[in-house]
XYZ file of C-alpha atoms in Angstrom:
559
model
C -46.336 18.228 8.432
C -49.915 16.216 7.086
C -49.975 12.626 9.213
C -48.851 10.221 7.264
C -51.407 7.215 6.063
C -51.336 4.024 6.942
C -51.303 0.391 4.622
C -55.203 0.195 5.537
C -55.986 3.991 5.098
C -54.119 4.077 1.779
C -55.430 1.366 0.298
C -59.074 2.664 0.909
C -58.002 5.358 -1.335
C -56.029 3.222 -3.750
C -57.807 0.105 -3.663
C -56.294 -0.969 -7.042
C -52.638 -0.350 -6.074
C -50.497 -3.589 -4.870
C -48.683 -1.777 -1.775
C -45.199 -3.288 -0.662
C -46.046 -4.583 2.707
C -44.007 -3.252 6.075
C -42.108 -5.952 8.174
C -44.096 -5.850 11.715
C -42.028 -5.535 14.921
C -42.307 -6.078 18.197
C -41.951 -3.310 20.954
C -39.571 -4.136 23.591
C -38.813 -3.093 27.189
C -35.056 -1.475 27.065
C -35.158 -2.573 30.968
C -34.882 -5.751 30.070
C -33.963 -6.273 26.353
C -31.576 -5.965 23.694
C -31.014 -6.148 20.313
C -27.635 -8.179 18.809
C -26.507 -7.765 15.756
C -23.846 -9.687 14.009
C -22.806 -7.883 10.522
C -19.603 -9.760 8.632
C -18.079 -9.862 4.967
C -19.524 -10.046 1.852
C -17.380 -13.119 1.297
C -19.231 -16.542 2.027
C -15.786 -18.207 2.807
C -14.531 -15.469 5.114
C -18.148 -15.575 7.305
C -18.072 -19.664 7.459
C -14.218 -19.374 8.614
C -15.256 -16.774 11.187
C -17.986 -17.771 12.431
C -17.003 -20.062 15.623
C -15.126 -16.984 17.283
C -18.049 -14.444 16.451
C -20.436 -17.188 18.133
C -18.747 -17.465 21.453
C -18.673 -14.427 22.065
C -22.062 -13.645 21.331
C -22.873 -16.456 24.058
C -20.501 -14.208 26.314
C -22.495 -11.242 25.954
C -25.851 -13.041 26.155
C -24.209 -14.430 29.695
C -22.761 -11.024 30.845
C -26.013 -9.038 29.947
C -28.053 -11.390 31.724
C -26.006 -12.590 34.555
C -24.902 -8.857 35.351
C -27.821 -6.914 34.280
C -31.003 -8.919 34.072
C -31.318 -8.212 30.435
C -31.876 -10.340 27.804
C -30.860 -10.259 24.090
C -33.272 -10.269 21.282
C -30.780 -11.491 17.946
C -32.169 -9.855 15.362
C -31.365 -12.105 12.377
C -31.412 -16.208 12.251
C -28.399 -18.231 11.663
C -28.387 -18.925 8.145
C -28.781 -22.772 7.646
C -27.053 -22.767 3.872
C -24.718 -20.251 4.329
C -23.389 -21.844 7.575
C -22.741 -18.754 9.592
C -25.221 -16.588 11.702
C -23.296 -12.809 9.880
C -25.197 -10.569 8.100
C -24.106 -11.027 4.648
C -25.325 -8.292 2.586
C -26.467 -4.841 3.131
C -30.036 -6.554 2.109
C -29.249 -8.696 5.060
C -28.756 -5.595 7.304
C -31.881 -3.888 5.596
C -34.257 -6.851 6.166
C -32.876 -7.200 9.474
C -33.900 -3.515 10.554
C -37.308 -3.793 9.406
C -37.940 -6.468 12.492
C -36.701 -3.894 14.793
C -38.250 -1.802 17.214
C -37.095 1.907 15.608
C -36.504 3.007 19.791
C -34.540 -0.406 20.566
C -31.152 -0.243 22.293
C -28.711 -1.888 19.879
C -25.731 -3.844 20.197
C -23.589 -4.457 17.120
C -21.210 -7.142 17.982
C -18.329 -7.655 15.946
C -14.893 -10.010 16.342
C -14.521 -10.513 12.045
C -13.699 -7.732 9.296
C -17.546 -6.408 8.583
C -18.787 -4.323 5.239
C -19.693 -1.536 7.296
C -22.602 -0.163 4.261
C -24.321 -3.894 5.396
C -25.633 -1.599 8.173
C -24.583 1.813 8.476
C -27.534 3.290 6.045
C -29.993 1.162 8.829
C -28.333 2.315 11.976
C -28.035 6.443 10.196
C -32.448 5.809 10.640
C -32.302 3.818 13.660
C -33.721 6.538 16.492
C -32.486 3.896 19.640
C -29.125 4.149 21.262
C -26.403 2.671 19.375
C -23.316 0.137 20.612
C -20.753 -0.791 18.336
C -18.749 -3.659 20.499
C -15.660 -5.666 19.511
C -13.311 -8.220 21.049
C -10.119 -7.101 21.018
C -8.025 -10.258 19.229
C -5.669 -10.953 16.231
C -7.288 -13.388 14.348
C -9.394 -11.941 12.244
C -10.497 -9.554 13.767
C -13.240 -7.594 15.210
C -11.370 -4.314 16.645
C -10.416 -3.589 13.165
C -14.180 -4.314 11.766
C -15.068 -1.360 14.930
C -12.875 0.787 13.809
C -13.754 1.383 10.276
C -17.768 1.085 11.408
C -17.505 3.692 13.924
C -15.729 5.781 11.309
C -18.138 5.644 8.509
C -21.055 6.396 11.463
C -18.929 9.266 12.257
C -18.295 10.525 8.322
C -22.504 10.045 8.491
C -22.921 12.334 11.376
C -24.775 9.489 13.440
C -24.173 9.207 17.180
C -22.960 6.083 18.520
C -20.946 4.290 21.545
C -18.125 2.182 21.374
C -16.346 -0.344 23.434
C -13.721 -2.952 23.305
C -12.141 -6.256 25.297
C -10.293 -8.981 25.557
C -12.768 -11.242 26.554
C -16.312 -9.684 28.222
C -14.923 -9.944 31.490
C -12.622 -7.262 32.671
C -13.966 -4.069 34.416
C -13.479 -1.287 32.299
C -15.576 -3.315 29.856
C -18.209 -4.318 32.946
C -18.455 -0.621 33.588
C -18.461 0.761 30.178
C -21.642 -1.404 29.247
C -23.344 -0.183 32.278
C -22.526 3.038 31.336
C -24.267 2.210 28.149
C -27.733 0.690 29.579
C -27.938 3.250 32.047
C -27.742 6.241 29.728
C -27.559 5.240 26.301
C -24.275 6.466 25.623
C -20.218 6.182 26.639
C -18.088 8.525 26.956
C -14.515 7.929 26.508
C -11.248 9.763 26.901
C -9.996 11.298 23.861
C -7.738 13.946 25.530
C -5.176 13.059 23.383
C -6.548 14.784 20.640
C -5.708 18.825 20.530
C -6.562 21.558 18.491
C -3.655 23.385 17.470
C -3.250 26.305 20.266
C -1.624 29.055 18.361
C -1.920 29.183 14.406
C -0.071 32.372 14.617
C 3.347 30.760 16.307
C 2.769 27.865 13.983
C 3.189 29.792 10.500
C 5.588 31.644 12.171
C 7.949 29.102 12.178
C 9.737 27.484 9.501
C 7.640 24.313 10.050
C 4.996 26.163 9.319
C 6.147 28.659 6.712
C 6.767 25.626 4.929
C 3.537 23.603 5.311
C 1.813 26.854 4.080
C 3.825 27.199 0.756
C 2.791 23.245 0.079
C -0.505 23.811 1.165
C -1.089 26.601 -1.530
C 0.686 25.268 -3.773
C -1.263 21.760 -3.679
C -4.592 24.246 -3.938
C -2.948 25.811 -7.169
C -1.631 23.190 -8.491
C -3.799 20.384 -7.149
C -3.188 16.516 -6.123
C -4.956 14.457 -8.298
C -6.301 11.240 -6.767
C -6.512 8.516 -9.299
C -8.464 5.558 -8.262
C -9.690 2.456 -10.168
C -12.623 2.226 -9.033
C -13.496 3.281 -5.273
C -15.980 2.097 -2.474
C -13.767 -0.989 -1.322
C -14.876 -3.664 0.823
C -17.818 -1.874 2.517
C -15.496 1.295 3.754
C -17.819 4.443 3.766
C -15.427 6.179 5.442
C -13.184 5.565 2.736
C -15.565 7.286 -0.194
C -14.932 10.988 0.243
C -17.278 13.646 -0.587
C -16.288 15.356 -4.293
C -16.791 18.384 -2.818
C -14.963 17.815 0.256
C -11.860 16.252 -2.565
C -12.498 19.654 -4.481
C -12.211 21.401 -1.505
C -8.005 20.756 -0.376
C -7.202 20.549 -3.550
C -6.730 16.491 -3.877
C -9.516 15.797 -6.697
C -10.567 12.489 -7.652
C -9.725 10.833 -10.975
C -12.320 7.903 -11.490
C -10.760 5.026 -13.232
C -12.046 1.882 -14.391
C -11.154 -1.762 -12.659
C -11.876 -2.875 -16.603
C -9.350 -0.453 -18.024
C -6.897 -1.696 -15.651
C -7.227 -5.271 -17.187
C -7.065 -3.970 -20.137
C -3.634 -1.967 -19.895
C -2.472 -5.215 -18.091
C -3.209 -7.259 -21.531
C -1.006 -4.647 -23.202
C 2.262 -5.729 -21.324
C 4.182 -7.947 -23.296
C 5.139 -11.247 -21.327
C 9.111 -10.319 -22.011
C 8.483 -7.112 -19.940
C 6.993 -9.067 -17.255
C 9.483 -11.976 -17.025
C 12.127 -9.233 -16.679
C 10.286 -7.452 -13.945
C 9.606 -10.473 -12.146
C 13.165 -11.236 -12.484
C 14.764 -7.756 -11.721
C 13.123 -8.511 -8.206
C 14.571 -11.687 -7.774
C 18.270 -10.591 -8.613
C 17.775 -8.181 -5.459
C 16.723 -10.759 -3.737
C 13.223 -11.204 -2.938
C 12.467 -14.675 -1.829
C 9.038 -15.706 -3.640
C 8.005 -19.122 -2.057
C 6.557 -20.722 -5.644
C 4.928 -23.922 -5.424
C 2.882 -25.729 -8.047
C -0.755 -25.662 -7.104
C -2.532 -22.994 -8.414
C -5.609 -23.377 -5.575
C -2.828 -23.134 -2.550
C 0.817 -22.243 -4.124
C 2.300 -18.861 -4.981
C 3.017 -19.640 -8.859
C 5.474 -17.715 -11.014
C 2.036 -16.970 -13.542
C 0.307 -15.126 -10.398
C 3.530 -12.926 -10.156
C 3.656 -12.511 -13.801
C 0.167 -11.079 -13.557
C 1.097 -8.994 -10.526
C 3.886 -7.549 -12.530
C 2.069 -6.358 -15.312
C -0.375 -4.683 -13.142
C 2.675 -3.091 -11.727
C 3.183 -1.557 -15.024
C -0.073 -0.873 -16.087
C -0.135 0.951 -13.058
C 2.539 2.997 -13.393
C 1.638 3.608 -17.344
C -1.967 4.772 -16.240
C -0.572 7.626 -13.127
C 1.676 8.587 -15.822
C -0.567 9.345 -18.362
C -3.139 11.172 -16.126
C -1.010 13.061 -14.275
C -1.628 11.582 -10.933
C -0.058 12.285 -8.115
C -1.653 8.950 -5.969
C -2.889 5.804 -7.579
C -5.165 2.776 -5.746
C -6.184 -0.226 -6.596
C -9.860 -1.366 -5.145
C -9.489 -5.193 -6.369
C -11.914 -7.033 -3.803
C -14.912 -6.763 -6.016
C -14.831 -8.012 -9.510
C -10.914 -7.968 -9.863
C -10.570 -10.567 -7.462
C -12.253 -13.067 -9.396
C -10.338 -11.985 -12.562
C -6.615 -11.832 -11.597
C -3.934 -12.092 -8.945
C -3.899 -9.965 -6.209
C -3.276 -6.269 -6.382
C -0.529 -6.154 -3.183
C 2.761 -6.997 -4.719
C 2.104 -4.307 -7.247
C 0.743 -1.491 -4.699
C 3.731 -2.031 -2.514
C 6.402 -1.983 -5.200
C 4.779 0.918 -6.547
C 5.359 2.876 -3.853
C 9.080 2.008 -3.662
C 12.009 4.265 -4.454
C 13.285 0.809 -5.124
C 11.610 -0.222 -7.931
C 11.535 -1.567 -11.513
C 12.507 0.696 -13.901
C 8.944 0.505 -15.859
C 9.006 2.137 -18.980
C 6.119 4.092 -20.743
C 5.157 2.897 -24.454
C 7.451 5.398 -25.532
C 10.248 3.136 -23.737
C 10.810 6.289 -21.412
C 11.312 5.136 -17.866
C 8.205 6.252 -15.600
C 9.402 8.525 -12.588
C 12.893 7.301 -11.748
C 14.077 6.915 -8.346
C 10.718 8.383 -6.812
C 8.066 6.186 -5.188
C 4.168 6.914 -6.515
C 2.040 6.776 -3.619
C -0.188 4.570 -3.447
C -3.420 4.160 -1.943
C -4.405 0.939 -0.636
C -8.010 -0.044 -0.697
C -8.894 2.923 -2.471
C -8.898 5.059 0.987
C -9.244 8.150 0.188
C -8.416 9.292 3.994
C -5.209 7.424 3.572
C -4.495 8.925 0.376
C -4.828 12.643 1.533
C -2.323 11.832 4.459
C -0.367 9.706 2.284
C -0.012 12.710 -0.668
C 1.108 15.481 1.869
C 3.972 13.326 3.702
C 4.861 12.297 0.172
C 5.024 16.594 -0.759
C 7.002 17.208 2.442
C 9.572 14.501 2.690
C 10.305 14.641 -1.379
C 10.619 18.960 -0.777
C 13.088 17.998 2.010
C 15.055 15.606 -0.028
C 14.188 12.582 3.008
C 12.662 9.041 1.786
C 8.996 9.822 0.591
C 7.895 6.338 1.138
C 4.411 5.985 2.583
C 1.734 3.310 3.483
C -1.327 3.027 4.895
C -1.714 -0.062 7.769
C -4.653 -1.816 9.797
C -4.436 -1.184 13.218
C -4.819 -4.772 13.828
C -4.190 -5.635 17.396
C -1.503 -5.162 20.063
C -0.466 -6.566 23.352
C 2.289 -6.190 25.985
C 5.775 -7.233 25.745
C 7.581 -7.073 29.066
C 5.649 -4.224 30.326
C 5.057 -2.600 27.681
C 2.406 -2.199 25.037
C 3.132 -2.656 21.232
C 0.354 -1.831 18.432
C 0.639 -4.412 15.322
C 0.460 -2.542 12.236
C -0.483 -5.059 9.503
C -1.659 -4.583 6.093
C -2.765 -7.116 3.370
C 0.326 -7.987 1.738
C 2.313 -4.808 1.071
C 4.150 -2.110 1.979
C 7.126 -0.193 0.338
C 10.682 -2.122 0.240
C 12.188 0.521 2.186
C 10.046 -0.244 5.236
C 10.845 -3.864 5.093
C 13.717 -4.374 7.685
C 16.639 -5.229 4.658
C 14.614 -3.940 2.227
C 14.146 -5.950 -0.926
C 16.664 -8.694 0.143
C 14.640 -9.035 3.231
C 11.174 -9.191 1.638
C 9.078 -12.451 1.156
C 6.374 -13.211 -1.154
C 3.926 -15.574 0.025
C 0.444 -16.819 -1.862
C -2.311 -14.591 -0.127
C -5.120 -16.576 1.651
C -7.032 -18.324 -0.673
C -9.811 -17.664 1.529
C -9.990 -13.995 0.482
C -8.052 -14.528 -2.587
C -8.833 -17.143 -4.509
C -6.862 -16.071 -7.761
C -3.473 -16.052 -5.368
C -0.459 -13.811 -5.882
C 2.363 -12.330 -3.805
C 2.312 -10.803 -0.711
C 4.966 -8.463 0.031
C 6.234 -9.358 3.581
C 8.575 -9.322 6.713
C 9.372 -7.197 9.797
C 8.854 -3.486 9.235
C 12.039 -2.035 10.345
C 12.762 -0.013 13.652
C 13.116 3.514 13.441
C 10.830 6.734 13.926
C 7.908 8.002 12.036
C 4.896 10.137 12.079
C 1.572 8.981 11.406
C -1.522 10.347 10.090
C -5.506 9.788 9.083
C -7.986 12.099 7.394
C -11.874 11.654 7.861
C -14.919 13.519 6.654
C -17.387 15.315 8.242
C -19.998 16.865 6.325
C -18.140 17.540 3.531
C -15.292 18.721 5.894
C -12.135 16.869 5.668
C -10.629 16.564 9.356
C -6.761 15.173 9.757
C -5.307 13.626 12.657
C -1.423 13.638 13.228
C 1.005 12.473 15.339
C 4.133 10.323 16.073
C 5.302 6.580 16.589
C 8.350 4.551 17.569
C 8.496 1.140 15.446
C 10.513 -1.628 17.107
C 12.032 -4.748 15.888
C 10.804 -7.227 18.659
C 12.491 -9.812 19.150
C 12.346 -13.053 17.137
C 9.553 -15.224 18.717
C 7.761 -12.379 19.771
C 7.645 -11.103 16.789
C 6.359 -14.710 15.429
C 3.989 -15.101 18.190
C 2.151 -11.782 16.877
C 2.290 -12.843 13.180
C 0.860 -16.403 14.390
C -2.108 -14.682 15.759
C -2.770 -12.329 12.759
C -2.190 -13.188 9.171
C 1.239 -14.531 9.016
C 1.658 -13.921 4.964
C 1.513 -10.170 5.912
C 3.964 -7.747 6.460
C 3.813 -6.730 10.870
C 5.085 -3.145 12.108
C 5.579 -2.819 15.751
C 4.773 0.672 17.119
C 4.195 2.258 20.479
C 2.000 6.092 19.540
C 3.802 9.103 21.412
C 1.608 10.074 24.034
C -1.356 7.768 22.917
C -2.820 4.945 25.248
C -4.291 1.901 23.697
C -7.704 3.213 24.928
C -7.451 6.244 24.091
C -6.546 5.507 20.226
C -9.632 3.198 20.397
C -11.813 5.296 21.655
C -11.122 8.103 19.272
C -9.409 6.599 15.840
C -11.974 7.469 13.133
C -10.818 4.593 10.858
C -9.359 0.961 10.701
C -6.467 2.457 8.724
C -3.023 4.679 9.268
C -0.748 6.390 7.303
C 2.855 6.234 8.449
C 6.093 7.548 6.685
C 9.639 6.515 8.376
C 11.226 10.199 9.454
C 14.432 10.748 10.887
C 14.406 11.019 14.621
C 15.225 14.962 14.290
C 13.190 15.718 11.714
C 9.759 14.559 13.465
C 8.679 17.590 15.066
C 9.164 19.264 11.990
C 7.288 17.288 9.748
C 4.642 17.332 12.235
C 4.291 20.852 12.274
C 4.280 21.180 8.423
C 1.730 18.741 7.705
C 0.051 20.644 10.289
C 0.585 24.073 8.376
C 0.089 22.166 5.206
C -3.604 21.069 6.359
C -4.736 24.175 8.361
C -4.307 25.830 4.742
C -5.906 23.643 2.331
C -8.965 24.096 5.103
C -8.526 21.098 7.202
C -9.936 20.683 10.380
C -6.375 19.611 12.204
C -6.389 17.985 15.314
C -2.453 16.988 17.080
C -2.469 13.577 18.651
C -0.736 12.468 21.815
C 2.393 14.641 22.118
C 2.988 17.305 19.649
């Protein structure tokens, strides 16, 4: 390969051409330095809200690194002064940022907020120095969940990376984990509980399997069409599938427009929304309407909500989709109510009967998947659950959930499952009678509408994600107990989350806490409800169902 020229050499040769300039950086001694990065939302209000907690613990590090390893942190971006927060904002942010750093640099990105993970990904996928990707592990807003879906979207980008998690910088897995890290430039974690599927042969031998096969070709044959307004939401890389990779199971993509969807919204006639809005009510959802637009749930933001429901519905209908998926946080946000209420009574078996313009009611009795956030690796998961429960005549209701933070409960560890505002009715502990609607956070939401809450109800379930590699598509899948904790523990874990949101309580069958950190590949997971004998089943014919549409299956915990 020729050298390449530099500025000075090149514009000897050019002397008439105005070069863009290079950012200069300084060499450092990975002995005794380190960069910090601190990447956050695109959403000004969400970084200033954020931005104590993400501060102390940067001080924490900066204490631990130096106090325990002699090694001092270089930040590589200022606090901004008008933005009032010290994230990067922007993938310009994370761009600019890069240039100032030495390309051979040991890197820590610290995170304790939701992040846009393309604010830095592209940068790190070039950066040549060993890579850290650490969060606190907390509730509130919160930085384990940020981790997750970075490390994911590194992954999906074939980059190599560590990871690491705590409670508060001062434990000793954590002390010897970042050793670990400035000793060698890379962790290595335990992710045991992941197994390739030991005989194929036995598998499709059994019925499990025989049946998982028949779905799989059929979904190839027929194919799964993913319908999507718009895609790419709120920085999720790992979220944006390869075409191919779509092509390739036989779950295409159907691109729809955020602009169409307002658009079919304007077509719903307010008399069909008034009687949505009210056929919820007479089950008994309890909307908690005030009369400030800026900080109330209002019956108008539900209005809107319930057209979109219909709009919805109209649009999988006419396409033919078998999954539909709202992206919302960019554009739509600032245009109507939230997309939640809709997405979760979508995907309800108990639902409005929405009629087509034909005044032909739009798949009675049968939830539509639907694909939160536009996540494609939910959506795969979400579509073959939704094949194999409705072929066995079992509820088909599906939804994907943050893995948002856990904690013991006399002795024992519980996962909280939370998602922004919705999931179907019938895993709502009552169902619609026991669902609340509360305004969304007008911090991320400034347009309102309904959540769709309360306390996901106990009972078994199996659980699955899909992520790309290449333009491989690789599924995880295993099982989960939810519990119904009591009362104020059950508060005390919605107090230290988002409280508007609906909370599922799960322990993972033969998954530690560690070990699902250290090798989740997403922020997100699907779970369907599944009756207790019925789990190993399903498990086996998702896992037949994958292995033939040419999935790369791994079995998690114990399966």
């Amino acid at each position: 390969m020729p050298r390449v020229l530099n500025t000075e050499e090149l514009k000897s040769v050019f002397p008439d051409l105005e070069l863009p300039e290079f950012s200069n950086f300084k060499s450092i001694d990975s002995s005794k330095e380190i960069v910090v990065l601190t990447n956050g939302d695109l959403r000004k209000s969400a970084n200033q809200a954020c931005w104590e907690v993400q501060d102390s613990f940067e001080k924490k590090l900066n204490k631990v690194l130096q106090q325990n390893f002699g090694i001092s942190t270089i930040r590589a971006h200022r606090y901004n002064n008008e933005e009032g927060h010290g994230f990067l904002g922007s993938q310009r942010d994370g761009s600019d940022a890069f240039m100032g750093i030495d390309p051979e640099a040991s890197v820590i990105v610290l995170l304790t907020a939701w992040q846009y993970s393309h604010h830095v990904a592209p940068s790190l996928l070039k950066h040549k120095g060993p890579i850290l990707i650490l969060a606190n592990f907390d509730g509130t807003w919160p930085g384990l969940v940020g981790a997750l879906n970075l490390e994911g979207s590194l992954t999906s980008l074939g980059r190599e990376y560590s990871r690491l998690w705590s409670v508060d910088f001062d434990d000793d897995f954590f002390y010897s984990k970042l050793e670990e890290f400035l000793a060698k430039g890379i962790i290595k974690h335990d992710v045991s509980y992941l197994k390739d599927v030991f005989d194929e042969q036995e598998l499709f031998d059994s019925e499990a399997g025989q049946l998982g096969k028949y779905l799989g070709e059929h979904t190839l044959h027929k194919k799964e069409i993913i319908g999507l307004f718009d895609s790419f939401c709120m920085g999720m890389i790992n979220g944006v599938f390869p075409q191919k990779a779509l092509c390739d199971i036989g779950m295409p993509f159907e691109g729809l427009s955020q602009s169409m969807l307002l658009f079919e919204m304007s077509k719903v006639s307010l008399e069909l929304r008034e009687e949505c809005l009210q056929w919820y009510i007479d089950k008994g959802m309890d909307f908690k309407f005030g009369e400030n637009h800026e900080t109330d749930l209002t019956r108008e933001q539900v209005l809107e909500q319930c057209a979109m429901l219909i709009a919805m519905a109209r649009v999988t209908d006419r396409f033919g989709l078998s999954c539909i998926g709202v992206q919302y946080q960019q554009g739509l946000k600032d245009s109507c109510a939230a997309s939640d209420f809709a997405e979760g009574a979508i995907g309800s078996t108990d639902r409005f009967p929405i009629p087509d313009e034909n005044g032909q009611i739009i798949r009675p009795g049968k939830p539509i998947p639907n694909a939160n956030e536009v996540d494609m690796g939910s959506a795969i998961p979400q579509l073959m659950l939704f094949k194999t429960l409705e072929t066995l005549g079992l509820n088909s209701e599906t939804t994907l959930h943050d893995i948002r933070w856990g904690s013991e409960y006399e002795g024992m560890f519980y996962w909280d499952f939370e998602i922004s505002g919705n999931v179907p009715f019938g895993h709502i502990k009552g169902g619609i009678a026991g669902s609340t609607g509360y305004r969304q956070p007008a911090m991320y939401f400034a347009k309102g509408g309904s959540t769709l809450s309360g306390q996901c109800k106990a009972g078994t379930f199996v659980w699955a994600r899909a992520h790309y590699e290449g333009t491989k598509v690789h599924l995880h899948v295993g099982s989960g107990n939810a519990i119904e904790l009591p009362d104020a523990e059950f508060q005390r874990r919605l107090d230290q989350t988002t409280d508007v949101w609906p909370l599922m309580n799960v322990t993972l069958d033969g998954i530690s806490r560690d070990q699902l950190m250290a090798g989740h590949q997403s922020n997100h997971i699907t779970v369907a409800y599944v009756p207790v004998d019925n789990v190993d089943f399903i498990v086996k014919t998702i896992t037949a169902m994958g292995i033939t549409q040419g999935m790369q299956v791994k079995l998690a915990g114990q399966q």
